[in-house]
Short mmCIF file of C-alpha atoms and ligand atoms in Angstrom, two decimals:
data_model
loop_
_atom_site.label_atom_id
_atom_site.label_comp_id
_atom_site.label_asym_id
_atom_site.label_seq_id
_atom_site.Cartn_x
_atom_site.Cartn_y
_atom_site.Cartn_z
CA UNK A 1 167.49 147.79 113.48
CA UNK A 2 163.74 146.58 113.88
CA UNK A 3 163.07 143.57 111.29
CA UNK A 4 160.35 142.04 110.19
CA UNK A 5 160.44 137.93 109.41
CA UNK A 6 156.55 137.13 107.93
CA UNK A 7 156.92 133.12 107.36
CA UNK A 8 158.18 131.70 111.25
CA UNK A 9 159.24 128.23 109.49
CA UNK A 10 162.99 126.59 110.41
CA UNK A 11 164.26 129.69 107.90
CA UNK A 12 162.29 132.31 108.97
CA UNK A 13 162.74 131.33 113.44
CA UNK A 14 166.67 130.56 112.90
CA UNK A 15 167.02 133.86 110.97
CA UNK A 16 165.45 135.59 113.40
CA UNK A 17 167.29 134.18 116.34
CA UNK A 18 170.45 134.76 114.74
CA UNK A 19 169.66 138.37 113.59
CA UNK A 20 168.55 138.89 117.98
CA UNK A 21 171.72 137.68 118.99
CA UNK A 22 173.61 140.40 116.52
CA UNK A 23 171.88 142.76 118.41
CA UNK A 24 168.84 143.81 116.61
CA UNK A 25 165.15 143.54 117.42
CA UNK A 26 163.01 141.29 115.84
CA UNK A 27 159.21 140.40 115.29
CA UNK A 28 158.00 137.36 113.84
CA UNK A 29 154.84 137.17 111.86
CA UNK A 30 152.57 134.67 110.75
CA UNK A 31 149.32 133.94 110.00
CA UNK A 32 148.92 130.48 111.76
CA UNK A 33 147.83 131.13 115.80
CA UNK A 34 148.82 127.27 116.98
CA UNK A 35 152.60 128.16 115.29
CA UNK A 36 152.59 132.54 116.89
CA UNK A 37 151.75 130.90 120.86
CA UNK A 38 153.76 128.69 120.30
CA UNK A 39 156.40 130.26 119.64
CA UNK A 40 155.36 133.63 121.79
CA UNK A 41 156.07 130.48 124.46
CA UNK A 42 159.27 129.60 123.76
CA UNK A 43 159.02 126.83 122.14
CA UNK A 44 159.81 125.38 118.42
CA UNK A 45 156.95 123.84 116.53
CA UNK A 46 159.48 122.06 114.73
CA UNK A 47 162.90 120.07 115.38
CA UNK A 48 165.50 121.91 114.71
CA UNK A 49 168.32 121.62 117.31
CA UNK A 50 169.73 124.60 119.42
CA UNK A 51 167.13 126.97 118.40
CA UNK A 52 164.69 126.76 121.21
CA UNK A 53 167.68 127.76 123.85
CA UNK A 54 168.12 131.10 121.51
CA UNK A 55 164.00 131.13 121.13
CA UNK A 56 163.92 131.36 125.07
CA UNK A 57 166.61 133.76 125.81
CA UNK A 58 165.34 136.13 123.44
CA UNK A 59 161.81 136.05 124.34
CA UNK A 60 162.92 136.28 127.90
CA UNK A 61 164.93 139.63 127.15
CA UNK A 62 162.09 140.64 124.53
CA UNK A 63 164.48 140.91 121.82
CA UNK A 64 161.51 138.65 119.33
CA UNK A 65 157.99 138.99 119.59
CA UNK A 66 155.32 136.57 117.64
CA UNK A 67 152.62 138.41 116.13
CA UNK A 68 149.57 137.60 113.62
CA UNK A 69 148.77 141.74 113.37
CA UNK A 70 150.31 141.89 109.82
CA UNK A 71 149.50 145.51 109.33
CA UNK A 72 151.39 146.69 113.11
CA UNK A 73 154.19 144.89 112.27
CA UNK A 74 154.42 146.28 108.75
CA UNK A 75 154.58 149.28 110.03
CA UNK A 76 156.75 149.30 113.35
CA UNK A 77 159.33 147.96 110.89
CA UNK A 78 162.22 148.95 108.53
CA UNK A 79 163.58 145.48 107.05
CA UNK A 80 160.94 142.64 105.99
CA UNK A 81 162.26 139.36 105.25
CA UNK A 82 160.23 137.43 103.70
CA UNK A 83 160.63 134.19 104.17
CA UNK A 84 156.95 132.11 103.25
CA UNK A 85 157.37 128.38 101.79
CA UNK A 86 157.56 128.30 97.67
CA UNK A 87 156.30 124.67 97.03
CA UNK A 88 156.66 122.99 94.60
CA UNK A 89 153.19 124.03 91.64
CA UNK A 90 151.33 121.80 88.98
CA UNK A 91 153.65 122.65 86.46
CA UNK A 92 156.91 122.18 88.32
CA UNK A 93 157.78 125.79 89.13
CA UNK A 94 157.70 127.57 92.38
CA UNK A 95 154.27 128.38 93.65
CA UNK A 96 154.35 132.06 94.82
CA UNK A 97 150.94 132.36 96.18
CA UNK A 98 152.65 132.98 99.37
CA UNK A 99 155.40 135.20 98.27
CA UNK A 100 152.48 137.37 96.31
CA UNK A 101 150.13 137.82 99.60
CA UNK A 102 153.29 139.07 101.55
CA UNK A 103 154.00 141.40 99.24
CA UNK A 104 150.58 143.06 98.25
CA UNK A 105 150.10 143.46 102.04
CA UNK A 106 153.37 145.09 102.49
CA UNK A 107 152.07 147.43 99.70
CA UNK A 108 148.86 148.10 101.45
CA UNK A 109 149.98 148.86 104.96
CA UNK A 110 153.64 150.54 104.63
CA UNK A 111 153.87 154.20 105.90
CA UNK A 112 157.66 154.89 105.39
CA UNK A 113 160.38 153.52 103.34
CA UNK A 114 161.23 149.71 103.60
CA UNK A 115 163.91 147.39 102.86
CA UNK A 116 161.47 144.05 101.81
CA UNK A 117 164.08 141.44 101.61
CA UNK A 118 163.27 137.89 100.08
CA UNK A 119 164.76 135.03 101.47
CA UNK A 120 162.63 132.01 100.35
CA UNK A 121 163.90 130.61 97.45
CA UNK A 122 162.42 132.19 94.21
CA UNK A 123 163.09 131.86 90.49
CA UNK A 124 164.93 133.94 88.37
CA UNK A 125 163.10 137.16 87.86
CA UNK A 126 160.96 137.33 91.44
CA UNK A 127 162.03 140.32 92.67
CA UNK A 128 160.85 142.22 89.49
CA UNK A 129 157.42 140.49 90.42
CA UNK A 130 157.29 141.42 94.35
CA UNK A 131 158.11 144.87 93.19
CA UNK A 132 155.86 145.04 90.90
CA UNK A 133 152.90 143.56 93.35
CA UNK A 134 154.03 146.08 96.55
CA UNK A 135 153.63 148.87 94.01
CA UNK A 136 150.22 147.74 92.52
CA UNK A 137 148.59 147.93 96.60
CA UNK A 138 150.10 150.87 97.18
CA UNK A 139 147.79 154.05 97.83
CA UNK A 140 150.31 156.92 97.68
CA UNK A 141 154.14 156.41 95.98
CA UNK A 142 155.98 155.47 99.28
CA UNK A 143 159.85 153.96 98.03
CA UNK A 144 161.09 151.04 99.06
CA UNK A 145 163.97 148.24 97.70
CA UNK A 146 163.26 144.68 96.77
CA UNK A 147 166.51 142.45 97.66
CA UNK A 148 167.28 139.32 96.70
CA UNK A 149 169.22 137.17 99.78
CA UNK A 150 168.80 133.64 99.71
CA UNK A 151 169.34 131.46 102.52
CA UNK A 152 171.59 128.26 102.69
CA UNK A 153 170.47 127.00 105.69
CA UNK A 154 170.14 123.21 106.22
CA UNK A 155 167.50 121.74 107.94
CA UNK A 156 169.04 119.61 111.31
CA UNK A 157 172.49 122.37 110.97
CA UNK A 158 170.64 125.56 110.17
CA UNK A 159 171.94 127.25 113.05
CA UNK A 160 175.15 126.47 112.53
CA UNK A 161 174.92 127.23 109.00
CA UNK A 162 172.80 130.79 109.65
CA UNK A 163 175.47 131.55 112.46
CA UNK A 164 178.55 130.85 109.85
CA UNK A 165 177.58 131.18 106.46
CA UNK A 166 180.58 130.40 103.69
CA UNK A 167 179.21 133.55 102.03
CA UNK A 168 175.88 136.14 102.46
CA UNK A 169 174.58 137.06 98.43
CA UNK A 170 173.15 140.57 99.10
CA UNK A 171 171.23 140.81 95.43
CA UNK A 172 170.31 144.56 94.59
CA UNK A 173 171.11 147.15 92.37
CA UNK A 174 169.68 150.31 95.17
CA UNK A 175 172.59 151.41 97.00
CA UNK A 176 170.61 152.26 100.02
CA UNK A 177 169.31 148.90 100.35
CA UNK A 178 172.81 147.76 99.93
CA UNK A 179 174.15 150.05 102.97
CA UNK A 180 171.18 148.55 105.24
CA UNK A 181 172.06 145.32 104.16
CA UNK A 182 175.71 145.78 104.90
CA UNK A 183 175.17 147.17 108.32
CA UNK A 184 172.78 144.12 109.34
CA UNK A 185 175.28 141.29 107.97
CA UNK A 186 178.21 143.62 109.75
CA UNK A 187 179.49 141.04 112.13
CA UNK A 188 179.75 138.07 109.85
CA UNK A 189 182.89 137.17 108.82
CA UNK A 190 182.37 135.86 104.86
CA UNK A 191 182.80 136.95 101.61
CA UNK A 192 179.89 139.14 100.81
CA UNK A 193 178.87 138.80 97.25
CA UNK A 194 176.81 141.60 96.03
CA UNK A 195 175.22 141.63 92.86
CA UNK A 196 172.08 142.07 90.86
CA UNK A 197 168.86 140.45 92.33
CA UNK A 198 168.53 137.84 89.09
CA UNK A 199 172.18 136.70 89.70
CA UNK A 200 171.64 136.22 93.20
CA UNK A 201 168.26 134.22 92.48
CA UNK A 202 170.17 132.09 90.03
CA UNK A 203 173.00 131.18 92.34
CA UNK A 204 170.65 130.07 94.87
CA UNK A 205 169.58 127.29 92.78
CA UNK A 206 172.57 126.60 91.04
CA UNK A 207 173.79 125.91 94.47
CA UNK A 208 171.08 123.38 95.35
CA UNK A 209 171.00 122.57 91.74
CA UNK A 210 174.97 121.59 92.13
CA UNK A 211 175.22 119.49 95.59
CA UNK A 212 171.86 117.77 94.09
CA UNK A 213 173.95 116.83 91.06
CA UNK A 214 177.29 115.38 93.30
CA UNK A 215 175.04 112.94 94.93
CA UNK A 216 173.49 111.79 91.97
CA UNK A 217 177.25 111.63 90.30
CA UNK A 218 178.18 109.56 93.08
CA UNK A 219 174.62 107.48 93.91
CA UNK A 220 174.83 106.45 90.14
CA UNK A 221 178.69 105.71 90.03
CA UNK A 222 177.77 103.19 93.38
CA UNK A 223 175.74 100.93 90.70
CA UNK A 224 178.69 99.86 89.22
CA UNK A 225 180.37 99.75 92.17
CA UNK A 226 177.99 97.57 93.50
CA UNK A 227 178.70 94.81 90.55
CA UNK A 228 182.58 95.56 90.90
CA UNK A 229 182.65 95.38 94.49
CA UNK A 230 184.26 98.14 95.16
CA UNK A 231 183.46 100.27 98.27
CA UNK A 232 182.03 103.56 97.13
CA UNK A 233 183.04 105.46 100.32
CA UNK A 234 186.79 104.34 99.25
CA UNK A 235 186.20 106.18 96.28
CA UNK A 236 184.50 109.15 97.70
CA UNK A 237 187.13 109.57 99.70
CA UNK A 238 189.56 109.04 97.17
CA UNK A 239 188.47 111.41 95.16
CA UNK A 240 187.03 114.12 97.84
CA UNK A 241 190.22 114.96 98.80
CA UNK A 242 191.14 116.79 95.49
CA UNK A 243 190.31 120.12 96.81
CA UNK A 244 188.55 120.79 93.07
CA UNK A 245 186.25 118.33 94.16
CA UNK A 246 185.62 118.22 97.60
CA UNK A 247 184.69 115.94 99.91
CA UNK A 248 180.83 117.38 101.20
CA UNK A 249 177.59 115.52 99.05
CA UNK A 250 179.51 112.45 98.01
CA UNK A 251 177.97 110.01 100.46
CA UNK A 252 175.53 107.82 98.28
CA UNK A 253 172.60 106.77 99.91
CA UNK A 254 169.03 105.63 98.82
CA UNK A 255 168.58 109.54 97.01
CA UNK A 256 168.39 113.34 98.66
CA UNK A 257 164.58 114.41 99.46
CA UNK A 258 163.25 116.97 101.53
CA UNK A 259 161.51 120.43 100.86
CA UNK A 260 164.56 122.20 98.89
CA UNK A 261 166.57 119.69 96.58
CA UNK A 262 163.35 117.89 94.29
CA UNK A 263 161.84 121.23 94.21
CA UNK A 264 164.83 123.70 93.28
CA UNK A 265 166.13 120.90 90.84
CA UNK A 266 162.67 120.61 88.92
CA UNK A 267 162.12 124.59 89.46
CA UNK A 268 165.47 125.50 87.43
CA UNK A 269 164.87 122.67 84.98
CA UNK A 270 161.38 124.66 84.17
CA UNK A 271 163.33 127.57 83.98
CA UNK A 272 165.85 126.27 81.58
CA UNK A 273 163.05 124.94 79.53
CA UNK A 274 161.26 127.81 79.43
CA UNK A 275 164.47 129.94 78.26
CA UNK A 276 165.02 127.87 75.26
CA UNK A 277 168.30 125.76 77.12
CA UNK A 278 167.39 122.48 78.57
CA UNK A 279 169.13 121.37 81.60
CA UNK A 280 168.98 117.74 80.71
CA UNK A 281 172.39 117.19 82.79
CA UNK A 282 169.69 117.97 85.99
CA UNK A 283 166.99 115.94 84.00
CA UNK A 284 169.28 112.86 84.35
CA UNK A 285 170.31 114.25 88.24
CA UNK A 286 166.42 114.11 88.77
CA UNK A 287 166.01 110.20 87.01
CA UNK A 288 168.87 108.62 88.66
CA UNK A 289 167.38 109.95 92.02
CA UNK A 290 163.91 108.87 91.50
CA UNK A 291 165.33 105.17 90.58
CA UNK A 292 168.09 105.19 93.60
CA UNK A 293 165.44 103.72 96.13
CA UNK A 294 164.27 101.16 93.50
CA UNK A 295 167.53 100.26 92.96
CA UNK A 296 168.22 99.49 96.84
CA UNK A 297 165.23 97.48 96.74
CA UNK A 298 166.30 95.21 93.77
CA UNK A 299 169.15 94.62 95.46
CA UNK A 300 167.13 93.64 98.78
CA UNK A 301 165.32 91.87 96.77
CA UNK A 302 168.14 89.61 95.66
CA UNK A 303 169.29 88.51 99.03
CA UNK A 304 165.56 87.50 99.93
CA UNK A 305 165.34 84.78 97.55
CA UNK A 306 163.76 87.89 95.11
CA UNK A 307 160.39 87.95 97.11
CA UNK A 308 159.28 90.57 98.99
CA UNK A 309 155.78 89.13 99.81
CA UNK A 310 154.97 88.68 103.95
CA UNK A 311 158.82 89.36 104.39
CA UNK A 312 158.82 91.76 107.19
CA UNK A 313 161.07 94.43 107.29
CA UNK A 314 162.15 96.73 109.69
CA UNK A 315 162.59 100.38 108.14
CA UNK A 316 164.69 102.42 110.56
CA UNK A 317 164.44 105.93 109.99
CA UNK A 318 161.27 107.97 108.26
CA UNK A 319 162.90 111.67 107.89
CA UNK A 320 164.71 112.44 105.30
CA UNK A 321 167.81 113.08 106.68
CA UNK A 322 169.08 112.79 110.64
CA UNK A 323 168.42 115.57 112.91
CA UNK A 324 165.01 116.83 111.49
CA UNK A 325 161.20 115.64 111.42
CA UNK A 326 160.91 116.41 108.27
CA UNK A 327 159.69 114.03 105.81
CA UNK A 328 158.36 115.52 102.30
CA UNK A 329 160.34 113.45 99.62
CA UNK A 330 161.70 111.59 102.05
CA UNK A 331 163.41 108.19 100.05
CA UNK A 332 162.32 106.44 103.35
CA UNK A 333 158.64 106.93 102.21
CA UNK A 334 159.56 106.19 98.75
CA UNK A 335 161.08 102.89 99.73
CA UNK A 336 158.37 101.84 101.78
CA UNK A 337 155.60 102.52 99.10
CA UNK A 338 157.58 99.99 96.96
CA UNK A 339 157.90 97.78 99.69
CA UNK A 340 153.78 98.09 100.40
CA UNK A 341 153.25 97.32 96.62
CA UNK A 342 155.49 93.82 97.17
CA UNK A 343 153.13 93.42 99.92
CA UNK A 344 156.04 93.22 102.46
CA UNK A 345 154.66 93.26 106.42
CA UNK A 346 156.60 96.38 107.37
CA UNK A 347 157.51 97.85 110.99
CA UNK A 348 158.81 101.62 111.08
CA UNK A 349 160.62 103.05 113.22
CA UNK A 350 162.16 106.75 113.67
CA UNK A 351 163.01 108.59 117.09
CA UNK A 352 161.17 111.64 116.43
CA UNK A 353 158.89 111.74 113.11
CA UNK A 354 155.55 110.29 114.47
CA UNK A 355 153.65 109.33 111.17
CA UNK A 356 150.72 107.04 112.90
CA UNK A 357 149.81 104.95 115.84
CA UNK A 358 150.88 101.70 114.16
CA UNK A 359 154.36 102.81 114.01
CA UNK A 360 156.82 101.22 116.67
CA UNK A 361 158.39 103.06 119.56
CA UNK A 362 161.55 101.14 119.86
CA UNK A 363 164.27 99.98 117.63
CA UNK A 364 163.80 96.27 119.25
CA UNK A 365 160.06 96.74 118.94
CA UNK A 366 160.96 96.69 115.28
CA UNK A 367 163.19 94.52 114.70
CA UNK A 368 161.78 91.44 116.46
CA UNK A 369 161.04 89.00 114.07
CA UNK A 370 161.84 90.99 111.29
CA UNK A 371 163.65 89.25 108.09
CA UNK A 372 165.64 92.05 107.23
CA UNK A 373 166.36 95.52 108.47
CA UNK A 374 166.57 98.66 106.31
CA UNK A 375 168.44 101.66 107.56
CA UNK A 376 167.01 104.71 105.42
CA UNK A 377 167.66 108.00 107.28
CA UNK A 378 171.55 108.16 109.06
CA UNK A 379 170.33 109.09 112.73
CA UNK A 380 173.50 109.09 115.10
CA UNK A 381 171.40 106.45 116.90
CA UNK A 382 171.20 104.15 114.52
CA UNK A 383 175.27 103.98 114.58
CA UNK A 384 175.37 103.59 118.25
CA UNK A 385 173.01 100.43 118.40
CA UNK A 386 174.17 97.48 120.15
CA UNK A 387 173.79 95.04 117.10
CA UNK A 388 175.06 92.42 118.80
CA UNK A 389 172.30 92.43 121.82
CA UNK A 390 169.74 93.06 118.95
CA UNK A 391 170.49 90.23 116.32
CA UNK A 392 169.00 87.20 118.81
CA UNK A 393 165.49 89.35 118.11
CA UNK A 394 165.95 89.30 114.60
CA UNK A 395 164.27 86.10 112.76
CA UNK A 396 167.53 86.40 109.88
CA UNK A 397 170.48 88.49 110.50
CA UNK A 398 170.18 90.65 107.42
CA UNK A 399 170.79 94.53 107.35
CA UNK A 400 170.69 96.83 104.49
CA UNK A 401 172.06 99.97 105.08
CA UNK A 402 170.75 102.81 102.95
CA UNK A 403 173.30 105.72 104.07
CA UNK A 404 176.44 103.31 104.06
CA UNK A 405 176.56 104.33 107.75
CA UNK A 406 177.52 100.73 109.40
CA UNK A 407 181.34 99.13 109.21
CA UNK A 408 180.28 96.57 106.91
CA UNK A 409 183.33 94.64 108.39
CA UNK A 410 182.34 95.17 111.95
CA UNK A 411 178.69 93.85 110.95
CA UNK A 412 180.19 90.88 109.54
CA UNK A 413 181.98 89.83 112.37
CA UNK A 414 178.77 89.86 114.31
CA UNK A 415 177.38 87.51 112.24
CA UNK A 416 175.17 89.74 109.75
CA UNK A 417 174.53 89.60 106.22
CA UNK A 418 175.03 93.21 105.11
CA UNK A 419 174.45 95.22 102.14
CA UNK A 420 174.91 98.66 101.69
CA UNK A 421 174.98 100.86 98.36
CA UNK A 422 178.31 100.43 96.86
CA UNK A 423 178.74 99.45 100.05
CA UNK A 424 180.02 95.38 100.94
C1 LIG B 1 169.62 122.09 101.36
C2 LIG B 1 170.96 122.82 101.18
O1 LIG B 1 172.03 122.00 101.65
C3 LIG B 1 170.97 124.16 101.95
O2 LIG B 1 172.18 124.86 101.70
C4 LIG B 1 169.78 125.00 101.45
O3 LIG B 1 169.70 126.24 102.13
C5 LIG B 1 168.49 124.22 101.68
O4 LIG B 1 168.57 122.98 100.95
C6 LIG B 1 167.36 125.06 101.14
O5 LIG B 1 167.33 125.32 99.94
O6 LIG B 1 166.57 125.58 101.95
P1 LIG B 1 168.51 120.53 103.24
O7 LIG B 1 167.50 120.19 102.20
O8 LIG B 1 168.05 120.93 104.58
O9 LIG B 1 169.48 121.74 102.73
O10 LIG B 1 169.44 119.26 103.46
P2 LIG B 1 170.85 118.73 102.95
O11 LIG B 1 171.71 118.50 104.12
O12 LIG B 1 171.39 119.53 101.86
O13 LIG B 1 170.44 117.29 102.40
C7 LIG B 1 169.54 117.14 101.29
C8 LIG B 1 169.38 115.67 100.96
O14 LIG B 1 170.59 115.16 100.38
C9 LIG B 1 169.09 114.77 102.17
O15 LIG B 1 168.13 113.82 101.81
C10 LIG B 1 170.42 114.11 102.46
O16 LIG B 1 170.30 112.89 103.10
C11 LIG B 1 170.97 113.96 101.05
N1 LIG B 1 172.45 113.84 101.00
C12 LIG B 1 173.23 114.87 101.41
C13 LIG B 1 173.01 112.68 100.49
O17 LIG B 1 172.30 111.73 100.09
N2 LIG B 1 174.38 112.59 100.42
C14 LIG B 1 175.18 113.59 100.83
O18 LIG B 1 176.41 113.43 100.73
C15 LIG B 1 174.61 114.76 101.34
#
């Protein structure tokens, strides 16, 4: 099958790559001409790991082609994903400025029926919409189907997760949308759920909505366990194991960020709203998280006689989760706006996000002469530091670690003051 991806993002590539190596032909579009050569070359404008080796081998055996000629590769195609960014508006919803172009352009330049397939994530009720703005560009009445398939990709594992999904939501009530859709998913082995396009819209956030809601549950239940002193990864793994829980998202930490969690939360909470049935069990999801890096930093603050003032701290990690340089709502930024406000001298350090000049290069470069360190995002790296050879550079042996990644008993024995959350 020839398909069309318009939005070349981590979603939009990894789809893509995935979809070449089941043995269709692909073309990437995109309006930005750094993010097309790139790409055209080979290489990912973004860090995403094992996607550049596909990236390569398909350009090499011109299975993908980059492209900014939106009306060509409207038209050379039968299946358009569309898979454009949906940040976060004004008013807390989706903004679907993006969503809307794709679609009234489809609607202008199609010539023959077309599968237009959205895969960004879009409230309840979207698919009506892009329907409804294909048809209002078009000249004469050529059909098409609107499907709703949302992606559950992670950024850092979104290979991975595009290459074994636990299930593919095929949302569309057009049967021969459904057989096209079939036929491209045809040699993934996972429940395929199909279903009506508002359903499948819904479960997408519900989803995000959900795992947002098990690391609040367990971020707020590592308060208390901070004043009982009890280890909250005991009791994550206590109570992970009871299959009707699961272990996955119970690992408390300074608060989830990135582009999909604060957004889809505060999206379906509008939505709620706006349908007469307040969410307020995600309202509280949503308050504990804001407060979760405050909280870390009142605890910080305790061990450093509860002054933060021309402390300096090391902050190790800027992303907002390991493998990825992504930092929107990253709790790392969060924590060091606080610290900034206590007027703490701070040195960052992450191994790939570059945020400025002033930022150090090397974990020792940060930690020399630093009063305490802060881990904040859970790169392997961090976990494979020699501690030992690093405390001498330290002025106070102090570590707080944000993602409960360290043995706190190990760190001990080395001769550190540690503190993690819920986390001795
Ligand atoms: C999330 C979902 O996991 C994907 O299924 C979904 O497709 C994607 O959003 C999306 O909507 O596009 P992502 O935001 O890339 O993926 O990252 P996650 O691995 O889910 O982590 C989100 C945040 O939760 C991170 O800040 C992470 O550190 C935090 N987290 C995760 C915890 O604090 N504890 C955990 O146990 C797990």
């Amino acid at each position: 099958m020839n398909i069309l991806i318009v939005g070349t993002g981590y979603v939009g590539t990894t789809t893509g790559v995935i979809f070449c190596e089941m043995g269709h032909r692909v073309t990437g579009l995109d309006l930005d001409d750094s993010k097309i050569q790139a790409l055209q070359n080979g290489k990912l404008y973004f860090y995403e790991p094992g996607v550049e080796v596909l990236l390569t081998k398909h350009i090499q055996a011109q299975n993908i082609i980059f492209t900014k000629n939106t009306e060509k590769a409207i038209q050379e195609n039968d299946v358009i994903f569309i898979c454009v960014g949906t940040p976060k508006g004004t008013d807390g919803k989706a903004d679907l400025t993006f969503v809307r172009n794709v679609a009234e352009s489809i609607g202008q330049y199609m010539n023959t029926y077309k599968v237009i397939v959205t895969k960004s994530t879009v409230p309840v009720g979207t698919a009506e919409l892009v329907t409804g703005w294909i048809a209002s560009k078009q000249a004469g009445q050529i059909p098409f189907d609107v499907v709703s398939n949302p992606e559950f990709l992670r950024e850092g594992s979104a290979l991975q997760d595009a290459l074994h999904p636990d299930r593919i939501i095929i949302g569309t009530e057009s049967e021969t949308a459904k057989s096209v859709m079939k036929e491209l998913y045809q040699n993934f082995r996972c429940p395929i759920i199909e279903t009506k396009a508002k359903v499948s819209e819904m479960i997408k956030y519900a989803a995000n909505s959900f795992l947002a809601m098990k690391i609040s549950f367990i971020n707020e239940l590592a308060r208390v366990c901070d004043q009982l002193e009890i280890n909250v990864n005991d009791v994550s793994k206590g109570i992970g194991l009871d299959h009707r829980i699961g272990p996955q998202f119970l690992r408390a930490g300074m608060g989830y960020g990135g582009s999909c969690f604060p957004k889809d939360v505060n999206a379906l909470i509008q939505t709620a709203k706006e349908n007469g049935h307040p969410l307020t069990i995600l309202e509280n999801v949503v308050k504990v998280n804001d407060e979760q890096p405050l909280f870390f930093i009142e605890k910080i603050k305790r061990y450093l006689d509860g002054e933060l003032k021309n402390k300096t701290i090391a902050v190790l990690g800027l992303s907002f989760k390991a493998d990825t340089d992504d930092t929107r709502e990253s709790p790392s930024l969060k924590l060091i706006e606080k610290l900034a406000k206590e007027k703490a001298v701070i040195k960052a350090h992450d191994p790939v996000v570059k945020l400025d000049a002033s930022q150090c290069r090397t974990v020792e470069e940060t930690i020399a002469g630093a009063d305490a360190v802060i881990i904040c995002t859970d790169w392997e790296q961090y976990k494979q530091l020699d501690w030992k050879s690093l405390k001498p550079l330290m002025k106070a042996p102090l570590i707080f670690d944000g993602r409960n990644m360290l043995d706190p008993d190990e760190m001990k024995k080395l001769g550190f003051k540690y503190g993690g959350i819920g986390h001795f």
